[in-house]
Short mmCIF file of the C-alpha atoms (twelve columns), coordinates in Angstrom:
data_MODEL
# 
_entry.id   MODEL 
# 
loop_
_atom_site.group_PDB 
_atom_site.id 
_atom_site.type_symbol 
_atom_site.label_atom_id 
_atom_site.label_alt_id 
_atom_site.label_comp_id 
_atom_site.label_asym_id 
_atom_site.label_seq_id 
_atom_site.Cartn_x 
_atom_site.Cartn_y 
_atom_site.Cartn_z 
_atom_site.pdbx_PDB_model_num 
ATOM 1   C CA . MET A 1   109.632 70.339  140.952 1 
ATOM 2   C CA . LYS A 2   109.966 66.596  140.340 1 
ATOM 3   C CA . LEU A 3   107.435 66.025  143.132 1 
ATOM 4   C CA . LEU A 4   104.998 68.466  141.537 1 
ATOM 5   C CA . TYR A 5   105.319 66.788  138.151 1 
ATOM 6   C CA . SER A 6   104.515 63.495  139.865 1 
ATOM 7   C CA . LEU A 7   101.542 64.960  141.757 1 
ATOM 8   C CA . PHE A 8   100.104 66.548  138.601 1 
ATOM 9   C CA . ARG A 9   100.966 63.423  136.578 1 
ATOM 10  C CA . GLN A 10  102.741 65.431  133.913 1 
ATOM 11  C CA . ASP A 11  105.787 64.756  131.736 1 
ATOM 12  C CA . PRO A 12  108.590 67.249  132.564 1 
ATOM 13  C CA . ASP A 13  109.951 66.858  129.019 1 
ATOM 14  C CA . SER A 14  106.709 67.867  127.274 1 
ATOM 15  C CA . ARG A 15  105.641 71.452  126.586 1 
ATOM 16  C CA . GLU A 16  102.131 70.832  127.903 1 
ATOM 17  C CA . GLY A 17  103.479 69.152  131.043 1 
ATOM 18  C CA . VAL A 18  105.733 72.125  131.849 1 
ATOM 19  C CA . ILE A 19  102.934 74.665  131.377 1 
ATOM 20  C CA . LEU A 20  100.344 72.716  133.375 1 
ATOM 21  C CA . THR A 21  102.684 72.010  136.280 1 
ATOM 22  C CA . THR A 22  104.135 75.520  136.444 1 
ATOM 23  C CA . CYS A 23  100.691 77.138  136.253 1 
ATOM 24  C CA . GLY A 24  99.361  74.670  138.831 1 
ATOM 25  C CA . LEU A 25  102.121 75.760  141.210 1 
ATOM 26  C CA . GLY A 26  101.348 79.422  140.486 1 
ATOM 27  C CA . ALA A 27  97.635  78.945  141.093 1 
ATOM 28  C CA . ILE A 28  98.190  77.233  144.466 1 
ATOM 29  C CA . VAL A 29  100.642 79.881  145.713 1 
ATOM 30  C CA . ASN A 30  98.472  82.790  144.550 1 
ATOM 31  C CA . ILE A 31  95.227  81.385  145.964 1 
ATOM 32  C CA . LEU A 32  96.841  80.954  149.396 1 
ATOM 33  C CA . CYS A 33  98.347  84.457  149.314 1 
ATOM 34  C CA . SER A 34  95.101  85.970  148.038 1 
ATOM 35  C CA . VAL A 35  92.905  84.447  150.750 1 
ATOM 36  C CA . LEU A 36  95.299  85.411  153.548 1 
ATOM 37  C CA . LYS A 37  95.822  88.976  152.290 1 
ATOM 38  C CA . ILE A 38  92.149  89.686  151.737 1 
ATOM 39  C CA . ILE A 39  91.260  88.354  155.222 1 
ATOM 40  C CA . ILE A 40  94.074  90.364  156.832 1 
ATOM 41  C CA . GLY A 41  93.296  93.480  154.792 1 
ATOM 42  C CA . LEU A 42  89.641  93.437  155.753 1 
ATOM 43  C CA . ALA A 43  90.504  92.744  159.388 1 
ATOM 44  C CA . VAL A 44  92.861  95.723  159.661 1 
ATOM 45  C CA . SER A 45  90.933  97.962  157.209 1 
ATOM 46  C CA . SER A 46  93.838  98.263  154.751 1 
ATOM 47  C CA . ILE A 47  92.870  98.922  151.133 1 
ATOM 48  C CA . ALA A 48  96.484  98.369  150.038 1 
ATOM 49  C CA . VAL A 49  96.593  94.867  151.540 1 
ATOM 50  C CA . VAL A 50  93.164  94.023  150.075 1 
ATOM 51  C CA . SER A 51  94.382  95.304  146.680 1 
ATOM 52  C CA . GLU A 52  97.363  92.977  146.939 1 
ATOM 53  C CA . GLY A 53  95.005  90.120  147.722 1 
ATOM 54  C CA . LEU A 54  92.876  90.927  144.679 1 
ATOM 55  C CA . ASN A 55  96.034  91.109  142.588 1 
ATOM 56  C CA . ASN A 56  97.010  87.630  143.786 1 
ATOM 57  C CA . ALA A 57  93.513  86.426  142.927 1 
ATOM 58  C CA . ALA A 58  93.978  87.790  139.402 1 
ATOM 59  C CA . ASP A 59  97.313  85.938  139.198 1 
ATOM 60  C CA . ALA A 60  95.614  82.717  140.264 1 
ATOM 61  C CA . ALA A 61  92.895  83.242  137.655 1 
ATOM 62  C CA . SER A 62  95.591  83.856  135.034 1 
ATOM 63  C CA . SER A 63  97.295  80.569  135.903 1 
ATOM 64  C CA . LEU A 64  94.006  78.664  135.748 1 
ATOM 65  C CA . LEU A 65  93.096  80.291  132.412 1 
ATOM 66  C CA . THR A 66  96.487  79.302  131.025 1 
ATOM 67  C CA . ILE A 67  95.829  75.699  132.062 1 
ATOM 68  C CA . VAL A 68  92.440  75.775  130.299 1 
ATOM 69  C CA . GLY A 69  94.073  77.371  127.240 1 
ATOM 70  C CA . ILE A 70  96.831  74.793  126.894 1 
ATOM 71  C CA . LYS A 71  94.272  71.987  127.203 1 
ATOM 72  C CA . LEU A 72  92.131  73.490  124.434 1 
ATOM 73  C CA . ALA A 73  95.203  74.228  122.298 1 
ATOM 74  C CA . GLY A 74  96.139  70.549  122.424 1 
ATOM 75  C CA . LYS A 75  92.963  69.446  120.647 1 
ATOM 76  C CA . HIS A 76  93.448  67.602  117.371 1 
ATOM 77  C CA . PRO A 77  92.785  69.457  114.084 1 
ATOM 78  C CA . THR A 78  89.252  69.321  112.749 1 
ATOM 79  C CA . GLU A 79  87.594  70.019  109.410 1 
ATOM 80  C CA . LYS A 80  86.756  73.560  110.545 1 
ATOM 81  C CA . HIS A 81  90.211  74.162  112.004 1 
ATOM 82  C CA . PRO A 82  92.681  72.091  109.955 1 
ATOM 83  C CA . PHE A 83  95.700  73.848  111.480 1 
ATOM 84  C CA . GLY A 84  94.707  72.873  115.019 1 
ATOM 85  C CA . TYR A 85  93.863  75.020  118.034 1 
ATOM 86  C CA . GLY A 86  97.308  76.381  118.940 1 
ATOM 87  C CA . ARG A 87  96.146  79.996  118.719 1 
ATOM 88  C CA . VAL A 88  93.790  79.412  121.650 1 
ATOM 89  C CA . GLU A 89  96.835  80.232  123.807 1 
ATOM 90  C CA . TYR A 90  96.762  83.780  122.424 1 
ATOM 91  C CA . LEU A 91  93.060  84.103  123.228 1 
ATOM 92  C CA . THR A 92  93.860  82.895  126.745 1 
ATOM 93  C CA . SER A 93  96.482  85.630  127.071 1 
ATOM 94  C CA . LEU A 94  93.881  88.139  125.893 1 
ATOM 95  C CA . ILE A 95  91.473  87.044  128.658 1 
ATOM 96  C CA . ILE A 96  94.312  87.174  131.193 1 
ATOM 97  C CA . ALA A 97  95.017  90.768  130.143 1 
ATOM 98  C CA . GLY A 98  91.325  91.605  130.647 1 
ATOM 99  C CA . VAL A 99  91.314  90.045  134.129 1 
ATOM 100 C CA . ILE A 100 94.432  91.991  135.121 1 
ATOM 101 C CA . LEU A 101 93.058  95.281  133.781 1 
ATOM 102 C CA . TYR A 102 89.697  94.768  135.514 1 
ATOM 103 C CA . THR A 103 91.446  94.018  138.811 1 
ATOM 104 C CA . GLY A 104 93.632  97.103  138.463 1 
ATOM 105 C CA . ILE A 105 90.723  99.407  137.664 1 
ATOM 106 C CA . GLU A 106 88.612  98.055  140.553 1 
ATOM 107 C CA . SER A 107 91.558  98.494  142.944 1 
ATOM 108 C CA . PHE A 108 92.132  102.026 141.651 1 
ATOM 109 C CA . THR A 109 88.537  103.127 142.222 1 
ATOM 110 C CA . GLY A 110 88.600  101.657 145.746 1 
ATOM 111 C CA . ALA A 111 91.895  103.437 146.509 1 
ATOM 112 C CA . VAL A 112 90.581  106.792 145.281 1 
ATOM 113 C CA . ASP A 113 87.519  106.336 147.471 1 
ATOM 114 C CA . GLY A 114 89.868  105.661 150.391 1 
ATOM 115 C CA . ILE A 115 91.647  108.976 149.763 1 
ATOM 116 C CA . LEU A 116 88.358  110.861 149.624 1 
ATOM 117 C CA . HIS A 117 87.002  109.102 152.714 1 
ATOM 118 C CA . PRO A 118 89.878  108.422 155.180 1 
ATOM 119 C CA . TYR A 119 89.641  105.412 157.514 1 
ATOM 120 C CA . GLU A 120 91.373  103.967 160.580 1 
ATOM 121 C CA . MET A 121 93.720  100.992 160.308 1 
ATOM 122 C CA . GLU A 122 95.078  98.354  162.694 1 
ATOM 123 C CA . LEU A 123 98.386  97.303  161.195 1 
ATOM 124 C CA . SER A 124 101.352 95.529  162.807 1 
ATOM 125 C CA . PHE A 125 104.951 94.593  162.011 1 
ATOM 126 C CA . LEU A 126 103.782 90.977  161.783 1 
ATOM 127 C CA . ILE A 127 101.522 91.870  158.836 1 
ATOM 128 C CA . THR A 128 104.397 93.745  157.213 1 
ATOM 129 C CA . GLY A 129 106.611 90.682  157.591 1 
ATOM 130 C CA . PHE A 130 103.972 88.464  156.006 1 
ATOM 131 C CA . ILE A 131 103.704 90.771  152.978 1 
ATOM 132 C CA . ALA A 132 107.522 90.812  152.646 1 
ATOM 133 C CA . VAL A 133 107.698 87.007  152.717 1 
ATOM 134 C CA . SER A 134 104.934 86.726  150.103 1 
ATOM 135 C CA . ALA A 135 106.810 89.227  147.895 1 
ATOM 136 C CA . ILE A 136 109.986 87.120  148.042 1 
ATOM 137 C CA . ILE A 137 107.989 84.008  147.133 1 
ATOM 138 C CA . LYS A 138 106.429 85.831  144.166 1 
ATOM 139 C CA . ILE A 139 109.864 86.992  142.925 1 
ATOM 140 C CA . PHE A 140 111.099 83.399  142.726 1 
ATOM 141 C CA . LEU A 141 107.790 82.163  141.289 1 
ATOM 142 C CA . GLY A 142 107.623 84.879  138.628 1 
ATOM 143 C CA . THR A 143 111.269 84.429  137.605 1 
ATOM 144 C CA . TYR A 144 110.765 80.663  137.299 1 
ATOM 145 C CA . MET A 145 107.613 81.101  135.202 1 
ATOM 146 C CA . ILE A 146 109.274 83.560  132.824 1 
ATOM 147 C CA . ARG A 147 112.311 81.312  132.418 1 
ATOM 148 C CA . GLU A 148 110.194 78.245  131.687 1 
ATOM 149 C CA . GLY A 149 107.861 80.239  129.410 1 
ATOM 150 C CA . LYS A 150 110.764 81.475  127.282 1 
ATOM 151 C CA . ARG A 151 112.324 78.006  127.203 1 
ATOM 152 C CA . ILE A 152 109.189 76.414  125.741 1 
ATOM 153 C CA . ASP A 153 107.962 79.529  123.863 1 
ATOM 154 C CA . SER A 154 104.749 80.039  125.853 1 
ATOM 155 C CA . GLY A 155 103.520 83.637  125.778 1 
ATOM 156 C CA . SER A 156 100.802 82.877  128.326 1 
ATOM 157 C CA . LEU A 157 103.308 81.495  130.832 1 
ATOM 158 C CA . VAL A 158 105.640 84.468  130.348 1 
ATOM 159 C CA . ALA A 159 102.675 86.834  130.836 1 
ATOM 160 C CA . VAL A 160 101.698 85.173  134.122 1 
ATOM 161 C CA . GLY A 161 105.344 85.257  135.252 1 
ATOM 162 C CA . LYS A 162 105.663 88.972  134.485 1 
ATOM 163 C CA . GLU A 163 102.474 89.603  136.419 1 
ATOM 164 C CA . CYS A 164 103.916 87.718  139.398 1 
ATOM 165 C CA . ARG A 165 107.147 89.700  139.330 1 
ATOM 166 C CA . ALA A 166 105.273 92.990  139.030 1 
ATOM 167 C CA . ASP A 167 103.548 92.080  142.302 1 
ATOM 168 C CA . CYS A 168 106.858 92.537  144.087 1 
ATOM 169 C CA . VAL A 169 106.848 96.251  143.269 1 
ATOM 170 C CA . VAL A 170 103.269 96.374  144.504 1 
ATOM 171 C CA . SER A 171 104.297 94.662  147.747 1 
ATOM 172 C CA . VAL A 172 107.157 97.108  148.304 1 
ATOM 173 C CA . MET A 173 104.683 100.016 148.085 1 
ATOM 174 C CA . THR A 174 102.374 98.329  150.601 1 
ATOM 175 C CA . ILE A 175 105.261 97.602  152.981 1 
ATOM 176 C CA . LEU A 176 106.515 101.198 152.824 1 
ATOM 177 C CA . ALA A 177 103.012 102.559 153.496 1 
ATOM 178 C CA . THR A 178 102.606 100.164 156.422 1 
ATOM 179 C CA . LEU A 179 105.971 101.108 157.963 1 
ATOM 180 C CA . VAL A 180 105.201 104.820 157.633 1 
ATOM 181 C CA . TYR A 181 101.916 104.246 159.460 1 
ATOM 182 C CA . LEU A 182 103.504 102.169 162.249 1 
ATOM 183 C CA . LEU A 183 106.463 104.481 162.796 1 
ATOM 184 C CA . PHE A 184 104.929 107.915 162.219 1 
ATOM 185 C CA . ASP A 185 101.183 107.289 162.596 1 
ATOM 186 C CA . LEU A 186 100.715 108.703 159.082 1 
ATOM 187 C CA . SER A 187 98.299  106.840 156.808 1 
ATOM 188 C CA . LEU A 188 99.469  106.542 153.200 1 
ATOM 189 C CA . ASP A 189 97.582  103.298 152.653 1 
ATOM 190 C CA . ALA A 190 95.121  104.613 150.071 1 
ATOM 191 C CA . TYR A 191 97.904  106.404 148.152 1 
ATOM 192 C CA . ALA A 192 99.940  103.183 148.116 1 
ATOM 193 C CA . ALA A 193 96.853  101.370 146.818 1 
ATOM 194 C CA . VAL A 194 96.581  103.908 143.972 1 
ATOM 195 C CA . ILE A 195 100.191 103.222 142.940 1 
ATOM 196 C CA . THR A 196 99.588  99.487  143.338 1 
ATOM 197 C CA . SER A 197 96.570  99.729  141.036 1 
ATOM 198 C CA . LEU A 198 98.547  101.623 138.406 1 
ATOM 199 C CA . PHE A 199 101.199 98.892  138.373 1 
ATOM 200 C CA . ILE A 200 98.473  96.274  137.938 1 
ATOM 201 C CA . ILE A 201 96.938  98.239  135.058 1 
ATOM 202 C CA . LYS A 202 100.378 98.654  133.451 1 
ATOM 203 C CA . ALA A 203 101.019 94.896  133.649 1 
ATOM 204 C CA . GLY A 204 97.625  94.188  132.059 1 
ATOM 205 C CA . ALA A 205 98.246  96.720  129.277 1 
ATOM 206 C CA . GLU A 206 101.613 95.116  128.452 1 
ATOM 207 C CA . VAL A 207 100.091 91.628  128.246 1 
ATOM 208 C CA . LEU A 208 97.273  93.012  126.074 1 
ATOM 209 C CA . LYS A 209 99.747  94.777  123.754 1 
ATOM 210 C CA . ASP A 210 101.894 91.643  123.308 1 
ATOM 211 C CA . THR A 211 98.871  89.416  122.695 1 
ATOM 212 C CA . VAL A 212 97.232  91.744  120.163 1 
ATOM 213 C CA . SER A 213 100.572 91.930  118.375 1 
ATOM 214 C CA . GLU A 214 100.637 88.118  118.139 1 
ATOM 215 C CA . LEU A 215 97.061  88.014  116.827 1 
ATOM 216 C CA . LEU A 216 97.773  90.685  114.210 1 
ATOM 217 C CA . GLY A 217 100.788 88.703  113.031 1 
ATOM 218 C CA . ARG A 218 104.386 89.215  114.047 1 
ATOM 219 C CA . PRO A 219 107.370 88.253  111.892 1 
ATOM 220 C CA . GLY A 220 108.190 84.553  112.054 1 
ATOM 221 C CA . ASP A 221 110.781 83.245  114.484 1 
ATOM 222 C CA . LYS A 222 114.038 84.743  113.149 1 
ATOM 223 C CA . ALA A 223 116.241 82.059  114.698 1 
ATOM 224 C CA . LEU A 224 114.093 79.346  113.132 1 
ATOM 225 C CA . ALA A 225 114.088 81.167  109.783 1 
ATOM 226 C CA . GLN A 226 117.883 81.467  109.752 1 
ATOM 227 C CA . GLU A 227 118.240 77.778  110.567 1 
ATOM 228 C CA . LEU A 228 115.816 76.845  107.784 1 
ATOM 229 C CA . TYR A 229 117.656 79.094  105.323 1 
ATOM 230 C CA . ARG A 230 120.905 77.335  106.261 1 
ATOM 231 C CA . VAL A 231 119.422 73.885  105.703 1 
ATOM 232 C CA . ILE A 232 117.808 74.868  102.389 1 
ATOM 233 C CA . ARG A 233 120.933 76.567  100.993 1 
ATOM 234 C CA . GLU A 234 123.035 73.524  101.875 1 
ATOM 235 C CA . GLU A 235 121.046 71.498  99.337  1 
ATOM 236 C CA . PRO A 236 123.373 71.300  96.272  1 
ATOM 237 C CA . MET A 237 120.549 71.903  93.811  1 
ATOM 238 C CA . VAL A 238 119.482 75.135  95.527  1 
ATOM 239 C CA . LEU A 239 121.460 78.156  94.295  1 
ATOM 240 C CA . ASN A 240 119.775 80.615  96.656  1 
ATOM 241 C CA . ALA A 241 116.685 80.978  98.872  1 
ATOM 242 C CA . ALA A 242 114.591 84.053  99.664  1 
ATOM 243 C CA . ASP A 243 111.116 85.363  100.491 1 
ATOM 244 C CA . MET A 244 110.568 83.003  103.414 1 
ATOM 245 C CA . MET A 245 107.264 83.314  105.252 1 
ATOM 246 C CA . LEU A 246 106.452 81.511  108.494 1 
ATOM 247 C CA . HIS A 247 102.809 81.414  109.530 1 
ATOM 248 C CA . ASN A 248 102.215 80.788  113.200 1 
ATOM 249 C CA . TYR A 249 99.277  78.587  114.197 1 
ATOM 250 C CA . GLY A 250 100.341 78.404  117.831 1 
ATOM 251 C CA . PRO A 251 103.688 78.775  119.628 1 
ATOM 252 C CA . ASP A 252 105.017 75.491  118.219 1 
ATOM 253 C CA . ALA A 253 103.009 75.070  115.007 1 
ATOM 254 C CA . TYR A 254 104.307 76.598  111.767 1 
ATOM 255 C CA . SER A 255 103.575 76.374  108.096 1 
ATOM 256 C CA . GLY A 256 105.755 78.270  105.683 1 
ATOM 257 C CA . SER A 257 106.798 79.050  102.144 1 
ATOM 258 C CA . VAL A 258 110.104 79.979  100.524 1 
ATOM 259 C CA . ASN A 259 111.311 80.704  97.007  1 
ATOM 260 C CA . ILE A 260 114.432 78.940  95.786  1 
ATOM 261 C CA . GLU A 261 116.641 79.506  92.766  1 
ATOM 262 C CA . ILE A 262 117.239 76.427  90.602  1 
ATOM 263 C CA . ASP A 263 119.383 76.063  87.480  1 
ATOM 264 C CA . CYS A 264 116.941 76.213  84.552  1 
ATOM 265 C CA . SER A 265 118.647 73.217  82.894  1 
ATOM 266 C CA . LYS A 266 117.405 70.849  85.624  1 
ATOM 267 C CA . THR A 267 114.470 68.587  84.821  1 
ATOM 268 C CA . VAL A 268 111.235 68.526  86.807  1 
ATOM 269 C CA . GLU A 269 112.065 65.009  87.992  1 
ATOM 270 C CA . GLU A 270 115.478 66.082  89.321  1 
ATOM 271 C CA . VAL A 271 114.003 69.086  91.096  1 
ATOM 272 C CA . TYR A 272 111.144 67.101  92.604  1 
ATOM 273 C CA . SER A 273 113.236 64.259  94.051  1 
ATOM 274 C CA . ASN A 274 115.631 66.648  95.801  1 
ATOM 275 C CA . ILE A 275 113.121 69.237  96.987  1 
ATOM 276 C CA . HIS A 276 110.651 66.625  98.219  1 
ATOM 277 C CA . ALA A 277 113.367 65.041  100.363 1 
ATOM 278 C CA . LEU A 278 114.256 68.495  101.706 1 
ATOM 279 C CA . GLN A 279 110.591 69.175  102.468 1 
ATOM 280 C CA . LEU A 280 110.281 65.952  104.473 1 
ATOM 281 C CA . ARG A 281 113.476 66.709  106.417 1 
ATOM 282 C CA . ILE A 282 112.201 70.142  107.418 1 
ATOM 283 C CA . MET A 283 108.871 68.672  108.490 1 
ATOM 284 C CA . HIS A 284 110.439 65.927  110.626 1 
ATOM 285 C CA . GLU A 285 113.303 67.925  112.166 1 
ATOM 286 C CA . TYR A 286 111.722 71.380  112.563 1 
ATOM 287 C CA . HIS A 287 107.969 70.615  112.495 1 
ATOM 288 C CA . VAL A 288 107.404 73.162  109.725 1 
ATOM 289 C CA . THR A 289 105.230 72.368  106.714 1 
ATOM 290 C CA . MET A 290 107.220 74.141  104.004 1 
ATOM 291 C CA . VAL A 291 106.008 74.920  100.486 1 
ATOM 292 C CA . PHE A 292 108.633 75.749  97.846  1 
ATOM 293 C CA . GLY A 293 108.322 78.229  95.006  1 
ATOM 294 C CA . ILE A 294 110.917 77.978  92.234  1 
ATOM 295 C CA . TYR A 295 112.851 80.630  90.320  1 
ATOM 296 C CA . ALA A 296 114.557 79.346  87.169  1 
ATOM 297 C CA . VAL A 297 118.069 80.798  86.883  1 
ATOM 298 C CA . ASN A 298 120.252 80.672  83.782  1 
ATOM 299 C CA . ASN A 299 123.651 81.276  85.361  1 
ATOM 300 C CA . ASP A 300 125.600 79.955  82.388  1 
ATOM 301 C CA . ARG A 301 124.848 82.981  80.206  1 
ATOM 302 C CA . GLU A 302 127.629 85.576  80.045  1 
ATOM 303 C CA . THR A 303 125.064 88.351  79.776  1 
ATOM 304 C CA . LEU A 304 123.615 87.356  83.130  1 
ATOM 305 C CA . LYS A 305 127.005 87.454  84.856  1 
ATOM 306 C CA . GLU A 306 127.506 91.014  83.645  1 
ATOM 307 C CA . LEU A 307 123.922 91.897  84.632  1 
ATOM 308 C CA . ARG A 308 124.459 90.640  88.177  1 
ATOM 309 C CA . GLY A 309 127.329 93.045  88.699  1 
ATOM 310 C CA . TYR A 310 125.360 95.915  87.216  1 
ATOM 311 C CA . ILE A 311 122.334 95.359  89.495  1 
ATOM 312 C CA . ALA A 312 124.593 94.780  92.517  1 
ATOM 313 C CA . ARG A 313 126.010 98.288  92.001  1 
ATOM 314 C CA . PHE A 314 122.481 99.726  92.029  1 
ATOM 315 C CA . VAL A 315 121.728 97.882  95.287  1 
ATOM 316 C CA . ARG A 316 124.899 99.212  96.952  1 
ATOM 317 C CA . GLU A 317 123.997 102.792 96.019  1 
ATOM 318 C CA . GLN A 318 120.457 102.584 97.422  1 
ATOM 319 C CA . GLU A 319 119.904 103.353 101.106 1 
ATOM 320 C CA . HIS A 320 116.757 101.276 101.463 1 
ATOM 321 C CA . VAL A 321 117.496 98.306  99.183  1 
ATOM 322 C CA . ARG A 322 118.900 95.342  101.098 1 
ATOM 323 C CA . SER A 323 119.416 92.774  98.336  1 
ATOM 324 C CA . TYR A 324 118.124 91.334  95.100  1 
ATOM 325 C CA . HIS A 325 117.325 87.832  93.822  1 
ATOM 326 C CA . ALA A 326 115.311 85.847  91.252  1 
ATOM 327 C CA . LEU A 327 117.321 87.367  88.383  1 
ATOM 328 C CA . TYR A 328 116.379 85.753  85.084  1 
ATOM 329 C CA . ILE A 329 116.632 86.588  81.371  1 
ATOM 330 C CA . ASP A 330 113.977 84.996  79.216  1 
ATOM 331 C CA . PRO A 331 115.891 83.319  76.348  1 
ATOM 332 C CA . LYS A 332 113.025 83.904  73.892  1 
ATOM 333 C CA . THR A 333 112.032 87.500  74.634  1 
ATOM 334 C CA . ASN A 334 115.127 88.790  76.467  1 
ATOM 335 C CA . ASP A 335 112.836 90.147  79.201  1 
ATOM 336 C CA . ILE A 336 114.681 90.718  82.492  1 
ATOM 337 C CA . TYR A 337 113.060 89.600  85.747  1 
ATOM 338 C CA . CYS A 338 114.344 90.673  89.169  1 
ATOM 339 C CA . ASP A 339 113.131 91.065  92.776  1 
ATOM 340 C CA . LEU A 340 114.423 93.862  95.018  1 
ATOM 341 C CA . VAL A 341 114.229 93.469  98.813  1 
ATOM 342 C CA . VAL A 342 113.743 96.778  100.671 1 
ATOM 343 C CA . ASP A 343 113.529 97.765  104.339 1 
ATOM 344 C CA . TYR A 344 110.329 98.928  106.024 1 
ATOM 345 C CA . SER A 345 111.394 102.581 106.196 1 
ATOM 346 C CA . LEU A 346 111.010 102.998 102.424 1 
ATOM 347 C CA . ARG A 347 107.707 104.735 101.769 1 
ATOM 348 C CA . ASP A 348 107.689 105.416 98.013  1 
ATOM 349 C CA . TRP A 349 108.017 102.041 96.288  1 
ATOM 350 C CA . ASP A 350 106.812 103.446 92.951  1 
ATOM 351 C CA . ALA A 351 109.658 105.957 92.875  1 
ATOM 352 C CA . LEU A 352 112.211 103.199 93.496  1 
ATOM 353 C CA . GLU A 353 110.686 101.095 90.733  1 
ATOM 354 C CA . GLU A 354 110.918 103.979 88.253  1 
ATOM 355 C CA . GLU A 355 114.494 104.704 89.319  1 
ATOM 356 C CA . PHE A 356 115.464 101.065 88.800  1 
ATOM 357 C CA . ARG A 357 113.817 100.916 85.367  1 
ATOM 358 C CA . ALA A 358 115.629 104.100 84.307  1 
ATOM 359 C CA . TYR A 359 118.918 102.682 85.596  1 
ATOM 360 C CA . MET A 360 118.395 99.475  83.601  1 
ATOM 361 C CA . ARG A 361 117.495 101.370 80.407  1 
ATOM 362 C CA . GLU A 362 120.896 103.052 80.422  1 
ATOM 363 C CA . ARG A 363 122.673 99.762  79.624  1 
ATOM 364 C CA . TYR A 364 119.846 97.491  78.459  1 
ATOM 365 C CA . PRO A 365 117.523 99.742  76.429  1 
ATOM 366 C CA . GLN A 366 116.234 96.842  74.297  1 
ATOM 367 C CA . ASN A 367 115.187 94.654  77.241  1 
ATOM 368 C CA . ARG A 368 111.825 94.886  78.975  1 
ATOM 369 C CA . VAL A 369 112.306 94.907  82.777  1 
ATOM 370 C CA . GLU A 370 109.911 93.241  85.216  1 
ATOM 371 C CA . VAL A 371 110.785 94.178  88.795  1 
ATOM 372 C CA . VAL A 372 109.081 93.076  92.030  1 
ATOM 373 C CA . ILE A 373 109.704 95.144  95.172  1 
ATOM 374 C CA . GLU A 374 109.176 93.349  98.475  1 
ATOM 375 C CA . THR A 375 110.158 93.254  102.131 1 
ATOM 376 C CA . GLU A 376 111.482 90.435  104.263 1 
ATOM 377 C CA . TYR A 377 108.843 88.655  106.336 1 
ATOM 378 C CA . VAL A 378 111.226 87.101  108.873 1 
# 
């Protein structure tokens, strides 16, 4: 791979360099396989071999589209797109899914036509050997692409790698059909092409599903969120942190927000100097632009210590409530503020809110209760 990085003039330590070089390798391999398979398939009148060639052509197109996508994604932010163009990679994956699906559907219609109108073939063990060798190459290529894609968090690269590996199943079907024809003079070529097409369609549908999920908005990177929570909670001024959101503007571009609990006796100047330093650290070390919301907490009040235990008992007794935070008693009005974090299986939030208010009235009938019910975003 060092030679390839040199030929493509790419940095092996950069995300863009890895994607461009890996996709360049994939495009070269798939173009060669595609041309050879289509020529051989047409020469011997094998729909299955031609379908494999078209599948390799789709793989090559996917690699080239990924290269175009990563180049566009690397553009600097503009006034119209201040968060950059990182999400272009997801659009690239969407186009790749369309190419794969189109290839699969075209192959399927050709295979069905082959079943309805049988044809003669001229296959040989040499052709079978060539398909087997190409399948082995695609196994190694696909595995390498998936590994590199996961390492640098590139959905497009993982998608292309999965497509490559799926080709191996396709090749096995073609090889079996070819061997049956050579050994028993029984043509299953068109039926093998049908199965091949279904695998291609399945691969395209999976890429489409994953990409649409990314565009709709998945939860933020949990590992990153846990690391950020650790860093934030280590700050002596921060009593607790919750409600983190991570907004993805590309595989390696995040902005986020989090609410932190601060002792209400701290001054604005004290809070600012510490939180600003924490904000800069997160930006430099984790490349996340983090915005902080602040909950004032009056932990020194005895009433609050008792209240914490009382609410904690409610949380333990509830199946769908995971935790609570942002507990505060207004010193002027004695209003109680609290946030409850619930899981996604809870359907009736209003009923939980009423149950919590009734529970609080049993011990604190004179206090007005303001409760916010929310889920975790990461």
